[in-house]
PDB file of C-alpha atoms in Angstrom:
ATOM      1  CA  ASP A   1     -67.552 -44.670 -83.038  1.00 58.00           C
ATOM      2  CA  ALA A   2     -71.252 -46.370 -82.629  1.00 59.00           C
ATOM      3  CA  LYS A   3     -71.667 -43.586 -79.630  1.00 85.00           C
ATOM      4  CA  THR A   4     -75.139 -45.314 -79.214  1.00 92.00           C
ATOM      5  CA  THR A   5     -76.527 -48.245 -76.851  1.00 93.00           C
ATOM      6  CA  GLN A   6     -79.867 -50.429 -77.671  1.00 96.00           C
ATOM      7  CA  PRO A   7     -80.674 -53.706 -76.640  1.00 97.00           C
ATOM      8  CA  ASN A   8     -80.312 -56.377 -79.303  1.00 96.00           C
ATOM      9  CA  SER A   9     -83.364 -57.557 -79.620  1.00 97.00           C
ATOM     10  CA  MET A  10     -87.313 -57.033 -78.200  1.00 97.00           C
ATOM     11  CA  GLU A  11     -90.480 -58.578 -79.033  1.00 97.00           C
ATOM     12  CA  SER A  12     -93.956 -56.968 -79.351  1.00 96.00           C
ATOM     13  CA  ASN A  13     -97.199 -58.312 -80.181  1.00 96.00           C
ATOM     14  CA  GLU A  14     -99.005 -56.988 -82.986  1.00 97.00           C
ATOM     15  CA  GLU A  15    -101.539 -53.882 -82.452  1.00 96.00           C
ATOM     16  CA  GLU A  16     -99.601 -53.143 -79.150  1.00 96.00           C
ATOM     17  CA  PRO A  17     -97.405 -49.943 -79.057  1.00 96.00           C
ATOM     18  CA  VAL A  18     -93.770 -50.754 -78.801  1.00 97.00           C
ATOM     19  CA  HIS A  19     -90.886 -48.694 -77.349  1.00 98.00           C
ATOM     20  CA  LEU A  20     -87.124 -48.957 -78.635  1.00 98.00           C
ATOM     21  CA  PRO A  21     -84.437 -47.251 -76.106  1.00 97.00           C
ATOM     22  CA  CYS A  22     -81.500 -46.164 -77.093  1.00 96.00           C
ATOM     23  CA  ASN A  23     -78.635 -44.717 -74.771  1.00 95.00           C
ATOM     24  CA  HIS A  24     -76.445 -41.556 -75.896  1.00 93.00           C
ATOM     25  CA  SER A  25     -74.594 -40.383 -72.803  1.00 93.00           C
ATOM     26  CA  THR A  26     -71.762 -38.622 -74.785  1.00 89.00           C
ATOM     27  CA  ILE A  27     -74.394 -36.754 -77.132  1.00 90.00           C
ATOM     28  CA  SER A  28     -72.853 -32.928 -77.999  1.00 88.00           C
ATOM     29  CA  GLY A  29     -75.277 -30.422 -78.284  1.00 87.00           C
ATOM     30  CA  THR A  30     -75.056 -30.273 -82.115  1.00 86.00           C
ATOM     31  CA  ASP A  31     -75.975 -34.399 -82.373  1.00 89.00           C
ATOM     32  CA  TYR A  32     -79.001 -34.955 -84.079  1.00 90.00           C
ATOM     33  CA  ILE A  33     -80.835 -37.890 -83.200  1.00 93.00           C
ATOM     34  CA  HIS A  34     -82.015 -40.445 -85.691  1.00 92.00           C
ATOM     35  CA  TRP A  35     -83.738 -43.401 -85.990  1.00 95.00           C
ATOM     36  CA  TYR A  36     -83.964 -46.073 -89.270  1.00 95.00           C
ATOM     37  CA  ARG A  37     -85.068 -49.134 -89.643  1.00 96.00           C
ATOM     38  CA  GLN A  38     -83.871 -52.280 -91.765  1.00 96.00           C
ATOM     39  CA  LEU A  39     -85.179 -55.109 -93.562  1.00 94.00           C
ATOM     40  CA  PRO A  40     -83.444 -58.373 -94.623  1.00 89.00           C
ATOM     41  CA  SER A  41     -81.447 -57.681 -98.020  1.00 89.00           C
ATOM     42  CA  GLN A  42     -83.053 -53.725 -97.977  1.00 92.00           C
ATOM     43  CA  GLY A  43     -80.982 -50.332 -97.377  1.00 94.00           C
ATOM     44  CA  PRO A  44     -81.895 -48.308 -93.856  1.00 94.00           C
ATOM     45  CA  GLU A  45     -85.543 -46.645 -94.269  1.00 93.00           C
ATOM     46  CA  TYR A  46     -85.682 -43.809 -92.549  1.00 91.00           C
ATOM     47  CA  VAL A  47     -88.207 -43.299 -90.056  1.00 94.00           C
ATOM     48  CA  ILE A  48     -87.345 -40.239 -87.783  1.00 93.00           C
ATOM     49  CA  HIS A  49     -85.000 -37.678 -86.191  1.00 91.00           C
ATOM     50  CA  GLY A  50     -85.164 -34.846 -83.779  1.00 92.00           C
ATOM     51  CA  LEU A  51     -82.659 -32.873 -81.505  1.00 92.00           C
ATOM     52  CA  THR A  52     -84.119 -31.391 -78.444  1.00 93.00           C
ATOM     53  CA  SER A  53     -87.823 -31.691 -78.514  1.00 92.00           C
ATOM     54  CA  ASN A  54     -90.360 -34.983 -78.805  1.00 94.00           C
ATOM     55  CA  VAL A  55     -91.414 -34.989 -82.964  1.00 94.00           C
ATOM     56  CA  ASN A  56     -94.303 -37.230 -84.492  1.00 95.00           C
ATOM     57  CA  ASN A  57     -94.587 -38.133 -87.700  1.00 92.00           C
ATOM     58  CA  ARG A  58     -96.553 -40.713 -89.710  1.00 91.00           C
ATOM     59  CA  MET A  59     -94.309 -43.486 -89.072  1.00 91.00           C
ATOM     60  CA  ALA A  60     -93.640 -43.082 -85.075  1.00 96.00           C
ATOM     61  CA  SER A  61     -92.611 -40.570 -82.429  1.00 97.00           C
ATOM     62  CA  LEU A  62     -89.793 -39.796 -80.964  1.00 98.00           C
ATOM     63  CA  ALA A  63     -88.945 -38.960 -77.023  1.00 98.00           C
ATOM     64  CA  ILE A  64     -85.910 -37.384 -76.248  1.00 97.00           C
ATOM     65  CA  ALA A  65     -85.369 -37.523 -72.581  1.00 96.00           C
ATOM     66  CA  GLU A  66     -84.431 -33.627 -71.022  1.00 95.00           C
ATOM     67  CA  ASP A  67     -80.725 -34.117 -70.356  1.00 95.00           C
ATOM     68  CA  ARG A  68     -80.521 -35.748 -74.351  1.00 95.00           C
ATOM     69  CA  LYS A  69     -78.695 -38.855 -73.053  1.00 95.00           C
ATOM     70  CA  SER A  70     -81.185 -41.187 -73.888  1.00 96.00           C
ATOM     71  CA  SER A  71     -84.319 -41.240 -76.549  1.00 96.00           C
ATOM     72  CA  THR A  72     -86.999 -43.932 -77.189  1.00 98.00           C
ATOM     73  CA  LEU A  73     -88.856 -44.451 -80.568  1.00 98.00           C
ATOM     74  CA  ILE A  74     -92.238 -44.833 -80.155  1.00 98.00           C
ATOM     75  CA  LEU A  75     -94.354 -47.199 -82.841  1.00 97.00           C
ATOM     76  CA  HIS A  76     -98.037 -46.804 -81.300  1.00 95.00           C
ATOM     77  CA  ARG A  77     -99.545 -50.352 -83.085  1.00 95.00           C
ATOM     78  CA  ALA A  78     -96.796 -52.580 -84.372  1.00 96.00           C
ATOM     79  CA  THR A  79     -97.710 -54.201 -87.549  1.00 96.00           C
ATOM     80  CA  LEU A  80     -96.052 -57.286 -89.274  1.00 96.00           C
ATOM     81  CA  ARG A  81     -94.361 -55.012 -91.248  1.00 95.00           C
ATOM     82  CA  ASP A  82     -92.806 -53.516 -88.236  1.00 96.00           C
ATOM     83  CA  ALA A  83     -90.317 -56.523 -87.955  1.00 97.00           C
ATOM     84  CA  ALA A  84     -87.248 -55.193 -88.914  1.00 97.00           C
ATOM     85  CA  VAL A  85     -83.747 -53.982 -86.897  1.00 97.00           C
ATOM     86  CA  TYR A  86     -83.888 -50.471 -85.891  1.00 98.00           C
ATOM     87  CA  TYR A  87     -80.798 -48.456 -85.429  1.00 96.00           C
ATOM     88  CA  CYS A  88     -80.140 -44.992 -83.460  1.00 95.00           C
ATOM     89  CA  ILE A  89     -77.676 -43.138 -85.159  1.00 92.00           C
ATOM     90  CA  LEU A  90     -76.099 -39.275 -83.822  1.00 89.00           C
ATOM     91  CA  SER A  91     -75.312 -37.338 -86.460  1.00 83.00           C
ATOM     92  CA  GLY A  92     -73.309 -33.999 -85.331  1.00 73.00           C
ATOM     93  CA  GLY A  93     -70.523 -34.578 -87.834  1.00 70.00           C
ATOM     94  CA  ASN A  94     -70.438 -35.532 -91.327  1.00 72.00           C
ATOM     95  CA  GLN A  95     -70.427 -38.884 -90.983  1.00 77.00           C
ATOM     96  CA  PHE A  96     -73.500 -41.757 -89.589  1.00 83.00           C
ATOM     97  CA  TYR A  97     -72.098 -44.367 -87.583  1.00 84.00           C
ATOM     98  CA  PHE A  98     -74.410 -47.535 -87.051  1.00 87.00           C
ATOM     99  CA  GLY A  99     -74.694 -49.142 -83.643  1.00 86.00           C
ATOM    100  CA  THR A 100     -75.657 -52.982 -83.083  1.00 89.00           C
ATOM    101  CA  GLY A 101     -79.392 -51.791 -83.502  1.00 95.00           C
ATOM    102  CA  THR A 102     -82.494 -53.386 -82.140  1.00 97.00           C
ATOM    103  CA  SER A 103     -84.406 -56.691 -83.695  1.00 97.00           C
ATOM    104  CA  LEU A 104     -87.556 -56.554 -83.638  1.00 98.00           C
ATOM    105  CA  THR A 105     -89.885 -59.208 -83.756  1.00 97.00           C
ATOM    106  CA  VAL A 106     -93.821 -58.767 -83.829  1.00 97.00           C
ATOM    107  CA  ILE A 107     -95.899 -61.729 -82.882  1.00 96.00           C
ATOM    108  CA  PRO A 108     -99.030 -62.380 -84.646  1.00 95.00           C
TER     109      PRO A 108
ATOM    110  CA  GLY B   1     -89.798 -39.144-101.425  1.00 59.00           C
ATOM    111  CA  ALA B   2     -85.807 -38.817-102.291  1.00 63.00           C
ATOM    112  CA  VAL B   3     -84.571 -41.955-103.971  1.00 89.00           C
ATOM    113  CA  VAL B   4     -81.534 -43.390-104.214  1.00 94.00           C
ATOM    114  CA  SER B   5     -80.645 -45.830-106.634  1.00 94.00           C
ATOM    115  CA  GLN B   6     -77.632 -48.491-106.615  1.00 95.00           C
ATOM    116  CA  HIS B   7     -76.981 -51.012-109.444  1.00 95.00           C
ATOM    117  CA  PRO B   8     -76.395 -53.468-109.797  1.00 96.00           C
ATOM    118  CA  SER B   9     -78.390 -55.218-106.957  1.00 95.00           C
ATOM    119  CA  ARG B  10     -76.682 -58.515-107.489  1.00 96.00           C
ATOM    120  CA  VAL B  11     -73.212 -59.465-108.718  1.00 97.00           C
ATOM    121  CA  ILE B  12     -71.254 -62.601-108.658  1.00 97.00           C
ATOM    122  CA  CYS B  13     -67.837 -62.605-109.908  1.00 96.00           C
ATOM    123  CA  LYS B  14     -64.578 -64.607-110.270  1.00 96.00           C
ATOM    124  CA  SER B  15     -61.688 -64.034-107.455  1.00 97.00           C
ATOM    125  CA  GLY B  16     -59.341 -61.326-109.059  1.00 96.00           C
ATOM    126  CA  THR B  17     -61.565 -59.145-111.044  1.00 97.00           C
ATOM    127  CA  SER B  18     -62.858 -55.933-110.550  1.00 97.00           C
ATOM    128  CA  VAL B  19     -66.407 -54.611-110.025  1.00 97.00           C
ATOM    129  CA  LYS B  20     -67.805 -51.585-109.760  1.00 97.00           C
ATOM    130  CA  ILE B  21     -71.111 -50.623-108.170  1.00 97.00           C
ATOM    131  CA  GLU B  22     -72.862 -47.017-109.107  1.00 96.00           C
ATOM    132  CA  CYS B  23     -74.931 -45.449-106.263  1.00 95.00           C
ATOM    133  CA  ARG B  24     -77.365 -42.213-107.996  1.00 94.00           C
ATOM    134  CA  SER B  25     -79.243 -39.535-105.858  1.00 92.00           C
ATOM    135  CA  LEU B  26     -81.978 -39.712-108.717  1.00 91.00           C
ATOM    136  CA  ASP B  27     -84.260 -36.138-107.718  1.00 88.00           C
ATOM    137  CA  PHE B  28     -81.612 -34.315-105.265  1.00 89.00           C
ATOM    138  CA  GLN B  29     -77.869 -33.569-105.145  1.00 88.00           C
ATOM    139  CA  ALA B  30     -76.024 -34.647-103.076  1.00 87.00           C
ATOM    140  CA  THR B  31     -72.720 -33.235-101.589  1.00 83.00           C
ATOM    141  CA  THR B  32     -71.487 -36.276 -99.690  1.00 89.00           C
ATOM    142  CA  MET B  33     -71.847 -39.844-100.302  1.00 92.00           C
ATOM    143  CA  PHE B  34     -71.341 -42.635 -98.094  1.00 94.00           C
ATOM    144  CA  TRP B  35     -70.565 -46.335 -98.589  1.00 96.00           C
ATOM    145  CA  TYR B  36     -71.430 -48.933 -96.269  1.00 96.00           C
ATOM    146  CA  ARG B  37     -69.971 -52.780 -95.944  1.00 97.00           C
ATOM    147  CA  GLN B  38     -72.440 -55.106 -93.994  1.00 96.00           C
ATOM    148  CA  PHE B  39     -71.758 -58.894 -93.065  1.00 94.00           C
ATOM    149  CA  PRO B  40     -74.824 -60.944 -92.244  1.00 91.00           C
ATOM    150  CA  LYS B  41     -76.615 -60.536 -89.087  1.00 89.00           C
ATOM    151  CA  LYS B  42     -74.175 -57.404 -88.583  1.00 92.00           C
ATOM    152  CA  SER B  43     -74.529 -53.730 -88.442  1.00 93.00           C
ATOM    153  CA  LEU B  44     -73.733 -51.484 -91.253  1.00 93.00           C
ATOM    154  CA  MET B  45     -70.042 -50.320 -91.524  1.00 94.00           C
ATOM    155  CA  LEU B  46     -69.062 -46.602 -92.585  1.00 93.00           C
ATOM    156  CA  MET B  47     -66.389 -47.681 -95.508  1.00 95.00           C
ATOM    157  CA  ALA B  48     -65.553 -44.171 -96.541  1.00 94.00           C
ATOM    158  CA  THR B  49     -67.082 -40.895 -97.583  1.00 92.00           C
ATOM    159  CA  SER B  50     -66.754 -39.079-100.669  1.00 90.00           C
ATOM    160  CA  ASN B  51     -67.724 -35.730-101.315  1.00 86.00           C
ATOM    161  CA  GLU B  52     -68.280 -34.343-104.984  1.00 82.00           C
ATOM    162  CA  GLY B  53     -64.804 -33.387-106.801  1.00 80.00           C
ATOM    163  CA  SER B  54     -62.728 -34.647-104.153  1.00 84.00           C
ATOM    164  CA  LYS B  55     -60.750 -37.697-102.956  1.00 87.00           C
ATOM    165  CA  ALA B  56     -62.753 -39.837-100.724  1.00 92.00           C
ATOM    166  CA  THR B  57     -62.013 -40.407 -96.840  1.00 93.00           C
ATOM    167  CA  TYR B  58     -61.629 -43.641 -95.665  1.00 95.00           C
ATOM    168  CA  GLU B  59     -62.262 -45.292 -92.345  1.00 94.00           C
ATOM    169  CA  GLN B  60     -59.523 -46.540 -90.514  1.00 94.00           C
ATOM    170  CA  GLY B  61     -58.866 -50.722 -91.589  1.00 94.00           C
ATOM    171  CA  VAL B  62     -60.235 -49.914 -95.026  1.00 95.00           C
ATOM    172  CA  GLU B  63     -57.801 -50.076 -98.080  1.00 94.00           C
ATOM    173  CA  LYS B  64     -58.453 -47.009-100.226  1.00 93.00           C
ATOM    174  CA  ASP B  65     -56.289 -49.351-102.784  1.00 95.00           C
ATOM    175  CA  LYS B  66     -58.569 -52.361-102.991  1.00 96.00           C
ATOM    176  CA  PHE B  67     -61.869 -49.753-102.649  1.00 97.00           C
ATOM    177  CA  LEU B  68     -61.845 -47.476-105.102  1.00 95.00           C
ATOM    178  CA  ILE B  69     -64.819 -44.518-104.561  1.00 94.00           C
ATOM    179  CA  ASN B  70     -65.235 -42.008-107.351  1.00 90.00           C
ATOM    180  CA  HIS B  71     -67.595 -39.138-106.862  1.00 88.00           C
ATOM    181  CA  ALA B  72     -67.496 -37.364-110.083  1.00 81.00           C
ATOM    182  CA  SER B  73     -70.908 -35.739-110.098  1.00 88.00           C
ATOM    183  CA  LEU B  74     -73.614 -34.412-107.708  1.00 88.00           C
ATOM    184  CA  THR B  75     -75.679 -37.015-108.423  1.00 91.00           C
ATOM    185  CA  LEU B  76     -72.956 -40.505-108.513  1.00 93.00           C
ATOM    186  CA  SER B  77     -70.512 -41.886-107.122  1.00 93.00           C
ATOM    187  CA  THR B  78     -69.075 -45.159-107.752  1.00 95.00           C
ATOM    188  CA  LEU B  79     -67.286 -48.275-105.532  1.00 97.00           C
ATOM    189  CA  THR B  80     -64.992 -49.857-107.302  1.00 97.00           C
ATOM    190  CA  VAL B  81     -63.751 -53.282-105.486  1.00 97.00           C
ATOM    191  CA  THR B  82     -60.287 -53.904-107.203  1.00 97.00           C
ATOM    192  CA  SER B  83     -59.231 -57.670-107.488  1.00 96.00           C
ATOM    193  CA  ALA B  84     -61.973 -58.882-105.607  1.00 96.00           C
ATOM    194  CA  HIS B  85     -61.699 -62.229-103.445  1.00 96.00           C
ATOM    195  CA  PRO B  86     -64.074 -64.169-101.782  1.00 96.00           C
ATOM    196  CA  GLU B  87     -63.527 -62.629 -98.358  1.00 96.00           C
ATOM    197  CA  ASP B  88     -64.864 -59.401-100.133  1.00 96.00           C
ATOM    198  CA  SER B  89     -68.420 -61.237-100.277  1.00 97.00           C
ATOM    199  CA  SER B  90     -70.754 -58.942 -98.757  1.00 97.00           C
ATOM    200  CA  PHE B  91     -73.602 -56.030 -98.583  1.00 97.00           C
ATOM    201  CA  TYR B  92     -72.832 -52.912 -99.851  1.00 97.00           C
ATOM    202  CA  ILE B  93     -74.998 -49.970 -99.735  1.00 97.00           C
ATOM    203  CA  CYS B  94     -74.554 -46.146-100.444  1.00 96.00           C
ATOM    204  CA  SER B  95     -76.450 -43.266 -98.930  1.00 94.00           C
ATOM    205  CA  ALA B  96     -76.701 -39.636-100.049  1.00 92.00           C
ATOM    206  CA  ARG B  97     -76.821 -36.713 -98.056  1.00 86.00           C
ATOM    207  CA  ASP B  98     -79.482 -34.011-100.020  1.00 82.00           C
ATOM    208  CA  GLY B  99     -77.121 -30.868 -99.710  1.00 79.00           C
ATOM    209  CA  ASN B 100     -80.136 -28.306 -99.527  1.00 79.00           C
ATOM    210  CA  THR B 101     -81.794 -30.512 -96.259  1.00 76.00           C
ATOM    211  CA  GLY B 102     -79.327 -32.447 -95.133  1.00 75.00           C
ATOM    212  CA  GLU B 103     -80.978 -35.096 -94.966  1.00 79.00           C
ATOM    213  CA  LEU B 104     -79.746 -38.677 -95.681  1.00 86.00           C
ATOM    214  CA  PHE B 105     -81.091 -41.525 -97.894  1.00 91.00           C
ATOM    215  CA  PHE B 106     -79.680 -45.122 -98.727  1.00 94.00           C
ATOM    216  CA  GLY B 107     -79.702 -47.588-101.495  1.00 95.00           C
ATOM    217  CA  GLU B 108     -81.325 -50.347-101.748  1.00 94.00           C
ATOM    218  CA  GLY B 109     -77.850 -52.381-101.752  1.00 95.00           C
ATOM    219  CA  SER B 110     -76.108 -54.291-103.550  1.00 96.00           C
ATOM    220  CA  ARG B 111     -74.932 -57.614-103.054  1.00 97.00           C
ATOM    221  CA  LEU B 112     -71.474 -59.193-103.997  1.00 97.00           C
ATOM    222  CA  THR B 113     -70.686 -62.582-104.246  1.00 97.00           C
ATOM    223  CA  VAL B 114     -66.968 -63.193-105.038  1.00 97.00           C
ATOM    224  CA  LEU B 115     -66.247 -67.059-106.048  1.00 96.00           C
TER     225      LEU B 115
END
């Protein structure tokens, strides 16, 4: 029950902004939108989360559509260390179900 | 930040043996812990949800008698893979939810190889 759709892969040039989209058309009113990223052979790392308003932290920004049916994770300046699989997850109930994620490649 | 620790990080065992993986929340009390399995180049698949002091809730298709989960305290959950077979070889990842903030933190993962 992933409930989110993301592109399988994206590429970005180093030091350029990256916009990672996520569709969640069946989102309910109580679902938070979470983003995690995972490097090979490591556990997922928290990136950001939000409910309705756009959010900013030191790692990224999260832009949430007004109807909440989609969101975009924004990395303002991609670095080589940002190369990872990025997962967009909804959590309203107790469980976190992962979708397929987007594999981000950063080109030097 | 909050830390979730898994042990062991890697384990190799013979077919038919049982393997226990521990998941600890180091600086917060985890009312709920989750266990995931991840095959190469695939996403994380939720196996079960465990709440402290109660039986785990397993996802459809996950054998509860094969994957024993114990969540005896607010800082420790264990996953035991019983009578392991080569097809159980995978990357097992736990996560813990902070009972106060609701945030979810993941462990580093445990790679199981069954020969």
